[in-house]
Short mmCIF file of C-alpha atoms and ligand atoms in Angstrom, two decimals:
data_model
loop_
_atom_site.label_atom_id
_atom_site.label_comp_id
_atom_site.label_asym_id
_atom_site.label_seq_id
_atom_site.Cartn_x
_atom_site.Cartn_y
_atom_site.Cartn_z
CA MET J 1 50.38 138.54 61.18
CA ILE J 2 49.28 134.76 60.74
CA LYS J 3 50.33 133.28 57.75
CA THR J 4 48.28 129.81 56.86
CA GLU J 5 49.41 127.27 53.79
CA TYR J 6 47.99 124.11 53.09
CA TYR J 7 50.31 121.10 51.68
CA LYS J 8 53.60 123.30 52.81
CA ASP J 9 56.71 121.85 51.42
CA LEU J 10 58.94 121.60 54.54
CA THR J 11 62.19 120.35 52.85
CA LYS J 12 63.80 123.70 53.50
CA MET J 13 62.63 123.44 56.81
CA ASN J 14 64.23 120.64 58.44
CA THR J 15 68.23 120.54 58.37
CA PHE J 16 67.66 116.67 57.28
CA GLY J 17 66.47 117.87 54.17
CA MET J 18 63.95 115.22 54.02
CA LYS J 19 61.18 116.10 51.01
CA VAL J 20 58.19 116.08 53.46
CA LYS J 21 55.15 118.26 53.25
CA ALA J 22 52.73 119.52 55.97
CA ARG J 23 49.29 119.18 55.79
CA CYS J 24 48.89 122.72 57.49
CA PHE J 25 51.72 125.21 58.19
CA VAL J 26 50.94 128.26 60.13
CA GLU J 27 53.15 130.93 61.33
CA TYR J 28 52.95 133.99 63.02
CA ASP J 29 55.07 136.47 63.98
CA SER J 30 53.91 138.16 67.28
CA VAL J 31 52.32 137.20 70.65
CA ALA J 32 48.97 138.74 70.10
CA ASP J 33 48.83 136.81 67.02
CA LEU J 34 49.83 133.47 68.82
CA VAL J 35 46.73 134.27 71.01
CA ASP J 36 44.28 134.74 67.84
CA ILE J 37 45.27 131.06 66.99
CA GLU J 38 41.98 128.57 67.11
CA PHE J 39 43.98 126.30 68.62
CA GLU J 40 40.78 123.61 68.63
CA GLU J 41 40.14 124.05 64.99
CA LEU J 42 44.05 122.98 63.90
CA ALA J 43 44.21 120.22 61.69
CA ARG J 44 45.92 117.74 64.46
CA PRO J 45 48.66 116.34 65.70
CA VAL J 46 49.64 119.61 66.30
CA LEU J 47 53.54 120.28 65.90
CA HIS J 48 55.80 123.59 66.90
CA MET J 49 58.62 123.44 65.05
CA GLY J 50 61.72 125.53 65.30
CA GLY J 51 64.78 125.14 63.25
CA GLY J 52 63.99 121.68 62.19
CA SER J 53 67.46 120.90 62.93
CA ASN J 54 66.75 118.44 65.44
CA LEU J 55 64.12 116.27 64.09
CA LEU J 56 63.75 113.75 61.54
CA PHE J 57 60.43 113.79 59.53
CA THR J 58 59.30 110.24 58.56
CA GLY J 59 56.89 110.79 56.27
CA ASP J 60 54.44 114.05 55.19
CA PHE J 61 53.13 115.67 58.34
CA LYS J 62 49.72 115.03 58.71
CA GLY J 63 48.50 117.79 61.00
CA THR J 64 49.71 121.39 61.66
CA VAL J 65 52.70 122.79 61.84
CA LEU J 66 53.05 125.99 64.05
CA HIS J 67 56.25 128.02 63.72
CA SER J 68 57.20 131.09 65.55
CA LYS J 69 58.75 134.32 64.09
CA ILE J 70 58.97 136.64 66.98
CA ASN J 71 62.10 137.84 66.95
CA PHE J 72 63.53 140.54 69.15
CA ILE J 73 66.75 140.99 71.26
CA GLU J 74 66.41 143.35 74.14
CA ILE J 75 68.70 143.94 77.23
CA LEU J 76 65.92 144.58 80.04
CA ASP J 77 66.65 147.09 82.89
CA GLU J 78 70.11 146.14 84.28
CA SER J 79 69.49 148.00 87.29
CA SER J 80 66.32 146.06 87.85
CA CYS J 81 68.29 143.05 89.10
CA HIS J 82 69.96 142.73 92.46
CA PRO J 83 72.80 140.58 92.45
CA GLU J 84 70.83 138.20 95.43
CA PRO J 85 71.30 134.69 94.94
CA SER J 86 67.66 134.60 94.31
CA CYS J 87 68.01 136.51 90.95
CA HIS J 88 69.52 133.40 89.60
CA PRO J 89 69.72 129.87 90.94
CA GLU J 90 73.40 129.15 90.79
CA ARG J 91 74.82 132.42 91.74
CA SER J 92 76.15 132.85 95.12
CA GLU J 93 76.15 136.26 96.80
CA GLY J 94 78.71 138.96 95.76
CA SER J 95 78.94 137.24 92.31
CA ALA J 96 78.78 139.83 89.35
CA ILE J 97 75.08 141.43 88.23
CA PRO J 98 73.84 139.61 85.39
CA VAL J 99 72.91 141.02 82.51
CA LEU J 100 69.04 139.72 81.68
CA VAL J 101 68.34 139.50 77.98
CA SER J 102 65.10 138.78 76.79
CA VAL J 103 65.07 136.86 73.65
CA GLY J 104 62.17 136.39 71.37
CA ALA J 105 61.32 132.38 70.50
CA GLY J 106 61.77 132.72 66.32
CA VAL J 107 65.34 134.30 66.71
CA VAL J 108 67.59 131.88 65.35
CA PHE J 109 69.78 131.03 68.35
CA ASP J 110 73.36 131.79 66.81
CA GLU J 111 72.20 135.33 66.02
CA PHE J 112 71.57 135.92 69.74
CA CYS J 113 75.31 134.21 70.10
CA GLU J 114 76.70 136.67 67.65
CA TRP J 115 74.71 139.40 68.66
CA ALA J 116 75.73 139.00 72.53
CA ALA J 117 79.67 138.45 71.60
CA LYS J 118 79.29 141.86 69.79
CA GLU J 119 77.58 143.41 73.05
CA GLY J 120 80.38 142.20 74.83
CA LEU J 121 78.29 139.81 76.79
CA TRP J 122 79.47 136.31 78.24
CA GLY J 123 77.47 133.21 78.57
CA VAL J 124 76.42 131.67 74.97
CA GLU J 125 79.73 131.65 73.20
CA ASN J 126 80.41 128.38 73.30
CA LEU J 127 76.71 127.92 72.37
CA SER J 128 78.14 129.32 68.79
CA TYR J 129 77.07 127.94 65.60
CA ILE J 130 74.63 125.56 67.36
CA PRO J 131 71.61 125.20 64.64
CA GLY J 132 68.18 126.09 65.75
CA GLU J 133 66.03 128.58 67.42
CA VAL J 134 65.77 129.81 70.70
CA GLY J 135 62.18 128.69 71.76
CA ALA J 136 63.65 125.04 70.92
CA SER J 137 66.71 125.97 72.45
CA ALA J 138 64.57 126.29 75.95
CA VAL J 139 62.94 123.40 75.19
CA GLN J 140 65.60 120.75 74.28
CA ASN J 141 68.17 122.21 76.83
CA ILE J 142 71.04 122.29 73.77
CA GLY J 143 74.59 122.19 75.02
CA ALA J 144 77.99 122.26 73.36
CA TYR J 145 81.74 122.84 74.47
CA GLY J 146 80.97 122.30 78.34
CA VAL J 147 77.92 125.09 78.25
CA GLU J 148 74.04 124.17 78.51
CA ALA J 149 71.18 126.50 77.62
CA LYS J 150 70.16 126.00 81.23
CA ASP J 151 73.07 127.42 82.63
CA VAL J 152 72.46 130.61 81.09
CA ILE J 153 68.53 130.27 81.01
CA HIS J 154 66.67 132.85 83.84
CA LYS J 155 62.86 132.21 82.97
CA VAL J 156 60.90 130.62 79.84
CA TYR J 157 57.95 132.42 79.08
CA CYS J 158 54.84 130.35 77.19
CA TYR J 159 51.60 130.73 76.31
CA ASP J 160 49.37 127.46 77.86
CA THR J 161 46.94 126.51 74.89
CA VAL J 162 45.07 124.61 77.36
CA GLU J 163 44.24 127.47 79.89
CA GLU J 164 45.01 130.18 76.98
CA GLU J 165 47.11 132.04 79.32
CA PHE J 166 50.70 133.22 79.84
CA VAL J 167 53.06 131.56 82.40
CA SER J 168 56.72 131.54 82.85
CA PHE J 169 58.83 129.18 84.53
CA SER J 170 61.85 129.59 86.35
CA VAL J 171 64.92 127.75 85.61
CA GLU J 172 64.48 125.21 88.45
CA GLU J 173 61.05 124.52 86.96
CA CYS J 174 62.26 123.64 83.54
CA GLY J 175 63.25 120.05 85.06
CA TYR J 176 66.47 120.34 82.87
CA GLY J 177 68.58 117.69 82.28
CA TYR J 178 70.82 116.31 79.27
CA ARG J 179 69.24 117.47 75.99
CA ASP J 180 65.58 117.31 78.46
CA SER J 181 62.87 119.32 80.22
CA ILE J 182 59.36 119.27 81.34
CA PHE J 183 58.27 120.69 78.17
CA LYS J 184 59.52 117.15 76.43
CA LYS J 185 57.12 115.12 79.18
CA PRO J 186 54.74 113.32 76.87
CA GLU J 187 52.22 114.72 79.14
CA ILE J 188 52.47 117.93 78.47
CA ARG J 189 54.36 117.95 75.28
CA GLY J 190 52.84 120.68 73.01
CA ARG J 191 50.73 122.19 75.77
CA TYR J 192 53.07 125.15 76.49
CA ILE J 193 54.39 127.34 73.51
CA VAL J 194 57.39 129.31 74.39
CA THR J 195 57.09 132.85 73.46
CA HIS J 196 60.56 134.63 74.70
CA VAL J 197 63.46 133.35 76.85
CA VAL J 198 65.10 135.66 79.35
CA PHE J 199 68.89 134.74 79.53
CA ALA J 200 71.60 135.69 82.28
CA LEU J 201 74.63 137.01 80.76
CA SER J 202 77.71 138.77 82.44
CA ARG J 203 79.87 141.83 81.42
CA GLU J 204 82.40 139.98 83.82
CA PRO J 205 84.67 137.74 81.83
CA LYS J 206 83.48 134.07 82.33
CA PRO J 207 85.46 131.69 80.06
CA GLN J 208 84.81 128.31 80.18
CA LEU J 209 87.49 126.72 78.75
CA GLY J 210 87.35 122.75 80.77
CA TYR J 211 85.70 121.14 77.49
CA GLY J 212 88.30 118.60 75.54
CA HIS J 213 91.13 120.79 74.09
CA LEU J 214 88.75 123.86 73.80
CA LYS J 215 91.99 125.90 75.97
CA ASP J 216 94.79 124.49 74.08
CA ALA J 217 92.45 125.83 70.46
CA VAL J 218 92.02 128.99 72.25
CA ASP J 219 95.70 129.42 73.28
CA SER J 220 96.83 128.93 70.11
CA ALA J 221 94.66 131.40 68.73
CA THR J 222 95.95 133.80 70.78
CA SER J 223 99.52 132.96 70.60
CA ALA J 224 100.68 135.84 68.41
CA CYS J 225 99.89 137.94 71.60
CA ASN J 226 102.31 138.99 74.03
CA PRO J 227 100.77 138.00 77.52
CA GLU J 228 99.20 141.44 78.49
CA GLN J 229 97.24 141.40 75.43
CA ARG J 230 96.36 137.63 75.54
CA GLU J 231 94.45 138.92 78.68
CA GLY J 232 92.72 141.15 76.96
CA SER J 233 92.27 139.50 73.62
CA LEU J 234 90.18 136.49 75.43
CA THR J 235 86.58 138.05 74.64
CA PRO J 236 83.45 136.26 73.76
CA SER J 237 83.92 137.09 70.27
CA LEU J 238 87.36 135.23 70.61
CA ILE J 239 85.38 132.12 72.00
CA ARG J 240 82.62 132.09 69.23
CA LYS J 241 85.30 132.06 66.45
CA VAL J 242 87.16 129.15 68.02
CA ILE J 243 83.86 127.13 68.93
CA ILE J 244 82.87 127.93 65.07
CA LYS J 245 85.89 126.94 63.88
CA ILE J 246 85.89 123.50 65.53
CA ARG J 247 82.25 123.15 65.00
CA LYS J 248 83.09 123.46 60.79
CA GLU J 249 85.93 120.55 60.90
CA LYS J 250 83.66 118.39 62.58
CA LEU J 251 80.07 118.70 61.62
CA PRO J 252 78.42 119.06 58.13
CA GLU J 253 77.25 122.24 56.99
CA PRO J 254 73.57 121.98 57.15
CA SER J 255 73.19 124.10 53.84
CA VAL J 256 75.81 121.40 52.11
CA MET J 257 74.72 118.00 53.67
CA GLY J 258 71.70 117.87 55.36
CA SER J 259 71.76 116.18 59.07
CA ALA J 260 70.43 116.92 62.75
CA GLY J 261 73.66 117.32 64.63
CA SER J 262 74.00 114.51 66.70
CA PHE J 263 71.87 111.53 65.93
CA PHE J 264 72.42 109.77 69.13
CA LYS J 265 72.34 111.04 72.63
CA ASN J 266 75.86 109.57 74.59
CA PRO J 267 74.95 106.61 77.01
CA VAL J 268 75.52 106.33 80.25
CA VAL J 269 76.65 103.17 81.87
CA SER J 270 77.05 101.30 85.65
CA ALA J 271 81.01 101.70 86.61
CA GLU J 272 80.82 97.75 86.60
CA HIS J 273 79.47 97.94 82.80
CA PHE J 274 82.29 100.08 81.49
CA ALA J 275 84.77 97.90 83.46
CA ARG J 276 83.68 94.94 81.02
CA ILE J 277 83.56 97.47 78.10
CA GLU J 278 87.25 98.12 78.95
CA ALA J 279 88.35 94.65 79.43
CA ALA J 280 86.92 93.44 76.30
CA VAL J 281 88.52 96.48 74.27
CA LYS J 282 91.75 95.34 75.93
CA ALA J 283 91.17 91.68 75.38
CA GLU J 284 90.96 92.55 71.51
CA GLN J 285 93.42 95.50 71.18
CA GLY J 286 96.04 94.95 73.34
CA ALA J 287 96.88 96.17 77.38
CA ASP J 288 97.59 99.93 75.83
CA ALA J 289 94.15 100.39 74.24
CA LYS J 290 92.14 103.19 75.83
CA VAL J 291 88.19 103.79 76.13
CA PRO J 292 87.34 107.30 76.10
CA HIS J 293 85.04 108.08 79.01
CA TYR J 294 83.82 110.52 81.44
CA ASP J 295 83.24 109.46 85.07
CA LEU J 296 80.15 111.52 86.15
CA PRO J 297 79.75 112.28 89.89
CA ASP J 298 77.26 109.23 90.75
CA GLY J 299 79.72 106.76 90.19
CA THR J 300 78.33 105.98 86.50
CA VAL J 301 80.17 106.35 83.49
CA LYS J 302 79.72 108.29 80.20
CA VAL J 303 81.24 106.90 77.11
CA PRO J 304 80.67 108.52 73.60
CA ALA J 305 78.65 107.19 71.23
CA ALA J 306 80.98 108.48 68.69
CA TRP J 307 83.82 106.20 69.70
CA MET J 308 81.32 103.01 69.90
CA ILE J 309 79.78 103.94 66.27
CA GLU J 310 83.10 104.23 65.25
CA GLN J 311 84.76 101.08 66.95
CA CYS J 312 81.79 99.33 65.20
CA GLY J 313 82.88 100.42 61.91
CA TRP J 314 80.51 102.63 60.67
CA LYS J 315 82.41 105.58 60.32
CA GLY J 316 82.14 107.19 56.87
CA ARG J 317 80.27 104.24 55.57
CA ARG J 318 76.99 104.34 53.34
CA SER J 319 73.76 103.00 53.09
CA GLY J 320 71.68 103.67 50.45
CA GLY J 321 71.04 107.77 50.51
CA ALA J 322 72.37 108.19 54.18
CA ALA J 323 75.65 107.77 55.74
CA VAL J 324 77.79 108.14 58.72
CA TYR J 325 79.66 111.31 59.02
CA ASP J 326 82.93 110.35 58.15
CA LYS J 327 84.37 113.56 60.55
CA GLN J 328 82.08 112.63 63.22
CA PRO J 329 79.98 109.37 63.23
CA LEU J 330 77.57 110.18 66.16
CA VAL J 331 75.92 112.42 63.02
CA ILE J 332 73.79 110.31 60.25
CA VAL J 333 73.73 112.25 56.74
CA ASN J 334 71.79 112.86 54.21
CA TYR J 335 74.62 111.78 51.99
CA THR J 336 72.89 112.18 48.46
CA GLY J 337 70.46 115.29 49.51
CA GLU J 338 67.93 112.40 48.01
CA ALA J 339 68.05 110.24 50.91
CA TYR J 340 64.39 108.75 52.23
CA PRO J 341 63.56 108.90 55.98
CA GLU J 342 63.17 105.09 55.35
CA GLU J 343 66.94 104.99 54.58
CA ILE J 344 67.85 107.38 57.67
CA ILE J 345 66.00 104.81 60.00
CA SER J 346 67.30 101.61 58.82
CA LEU J 347 71.01 102.71 59.33
CA GLU J 348 70.01 103.73 62.25
CA LYS J 349 68.75 100.48 63.49
CA ARG J 350 71.65 98.76 61.85
CA ILE J 351 74.06 100.81 64.16
CA ILE J 352 71.93 100.89 67.34
CA ALA J 353 72.09 96.62 66.73
CA SER J 354 75.76 96.47 66.17
CA VAL J 355 76.58 98.60 69.37
CA LYS J 356 74.45 96.71 71.46
CA ASP J 357 76.05 93.57 70.02
CA LYS J 358 79.20 94.56 70.63
CA PHE J 359 78.97 96.60 73.84
CA ASP J 360 75.60 95.66 75.20
CA VAL J 361 74.76 99.34 75.52
CA GLU J 362 71.38 100.50 73.78
CA LEU J 363 71.60 103.75 72.07
CA HIS J 364 69.00 105.97 72.05
CA PRO J 365 68.30 109.01 69.20
CA GLU J 366 68.46 112.42 70.33
CA VAL J 367 66.78 113.48 67.27
CA ASP J 368 62.62 113.52 67.44
CA HIS J 369 61.04 110.95 64.92
CA ILE J 370 58.28 113.02 63.64
N1 LIG C 401 84.70 110.47 68.94
C1 LIG C 401 85.66 109.35 68.35
N2 LIG C 401 85.64 109.31 66.94
C2 LIG C 401 85.32 110.60 66.03
C3 LIG C 401 84.76 111.67 67.27
C4 LIG C 401 84.80 111.36 68.62
O1 LIG C 401 85.91 108.42 68.88
O2 LIG C 401 85.43 110.74 64.81
C5 LIG C 401 85.09 110.46 70.28
C6 LIG C 401 86.19 111.09 71.16
O3 LIG C 401 86.41 110.28 72.13
C7 LIG C 401 85.63 112.30 71.94
C8 LIG C 401 84.52 112.32 72.05
O4 LIG C 401 83.68 110.93 71.03
O5 LIG C 401 86.86 112.84 72.67
C9 LIG C 401 83.32 113.12 72.07
O6 LIG C 401 83.48 113.82 70.99
P1 LIG C 401 83.19 115.50 71.02
O7 LIG C 401 83.94 116.31 71.72
O8 LIG C 401 82.92 115.75 69.64
O9 LIG C 401 81.44 115.24 71.27
P2 LIG C 401 80.63 114.62 71.09
O10 LIG C 401 79.82 114.00 72.43
O11 LIG C 401 80.36 113.58 70.22
C10 LIG C 401 78.52 116.38 71.93
C11 LIG C 401 77.11 116.89 71.88
C12 LIG C 401 77.26 117.64 70.71
C13 LIG C 401 78.36 118.96 71.33
C14 LIG C 401 79.72 118.15 71.33
C15 LIG C 401 80.77 119.36 72.02
C16 LIG C 401 75.46 115.03 72.00
C17 LIG C 401 75.04 113.83 71.83
N3 LIG C 401 76.31 115.82 71.14
O12 LIG C 401 78.75 115.65 71.06
O13 LIG C 401 76.32 118.32 70.50
O14 LIG C 401 78.46 119.91 69.97
O15 LIG C 401 79.45 117.28 72.27
O16 LIG C 401 79.94 119.76 73.08
O17 LIG C 401 75.96 114.95 73.40
C18 LIG C 401 74.20 117.87 69.15
O18 LIG C 401 73.68 118.02 69.98
O19 LIG C 401 73.37 118.22 67.56
C19 LIG C 401 75.58 118.32 68.92
C20 LIG C 401 76.60 118.44 67.66
#
């Protein structure tokens, strides 16, 4: 079925809670319906939206918003996939047979994570509770707690609105980077509509606990068990539970306070630039002062944007209806629920300017401005 609405209120469809309208809103719930849409006739520009969790509407949308309701989760025939490296690029010979799961673009990503945990399938438990839908997860390469969507994506299936045909992209062809993919490149943006994504999950235990204090949090969740029980209690469900607890402590619940998760990307600087930052911080705060950072394989250094924003004194600060979230300064929130896009953007600009001024680092938003 194709549902078309005009001057559609999008307030509840963007997690920032911006009170905006779309001139035209088209929702479809099957691939057959998607093909029936007359793309040439849609009011321009066309925006394909997922859960609206990574965008900031800067005003009413003058074109057409498309939304997929293709909702299915299906295990593909497990015997059809051989444990050969070609089956998945990062899989070495002799490793576990992947369980290929096909998931419709309109499925809420966390519902997929919940399903996988109940099935005892490993791979997406660390991505639990990220807002958004499956189609967008493959475009944005969502990530959290040491896992990115690209680590579990096998293939992305799309409808090419230019050639009017179905195409698929292997994980290498998707050109994944940090919150990036070919689908975000300006020259092809909007051309491909994700219909479904095939993920490669695993029945073999594959806990990924290397990020920050995740292992400690998991250990304390299993501390009541004796050693043998502890081994068995390490399940995707348990890790999911721990991740959800951490996220709830740090990030605002979209239904309670509007936001789009991390507003900025974590910047990467050269080793020399990092040394300058460190020297300046030590000069200001004493020789024991530490700058959190992650050394990257190519010699560059990732410095948490949250730390820089906090150092600039923004943590918890309000500006009109907008605010910097007090538990995680990487998040800008619609504090009053009534914030105007201009208030969010003005706060964004002031944060960028003060981080530039203090650290000579240019922050870039992760959130798409529409
Ligand atoms: N930090 C502070 N002050 C704070 C909070 C954090 O200085 O109040 C510093 C600490 O040094 C901490 C570091 O920031 O170690 C990193 O914090 P965290 O582990 O919370 O991760 P993040 O870099 O802020 C990224 C993703 C999140 C994802 C988490 C967990 C980006 C832009 N954000 O945040 O993704 O959930 O890691 O893996 O990469 C999102 O994309 O919307 C999102 C929430």
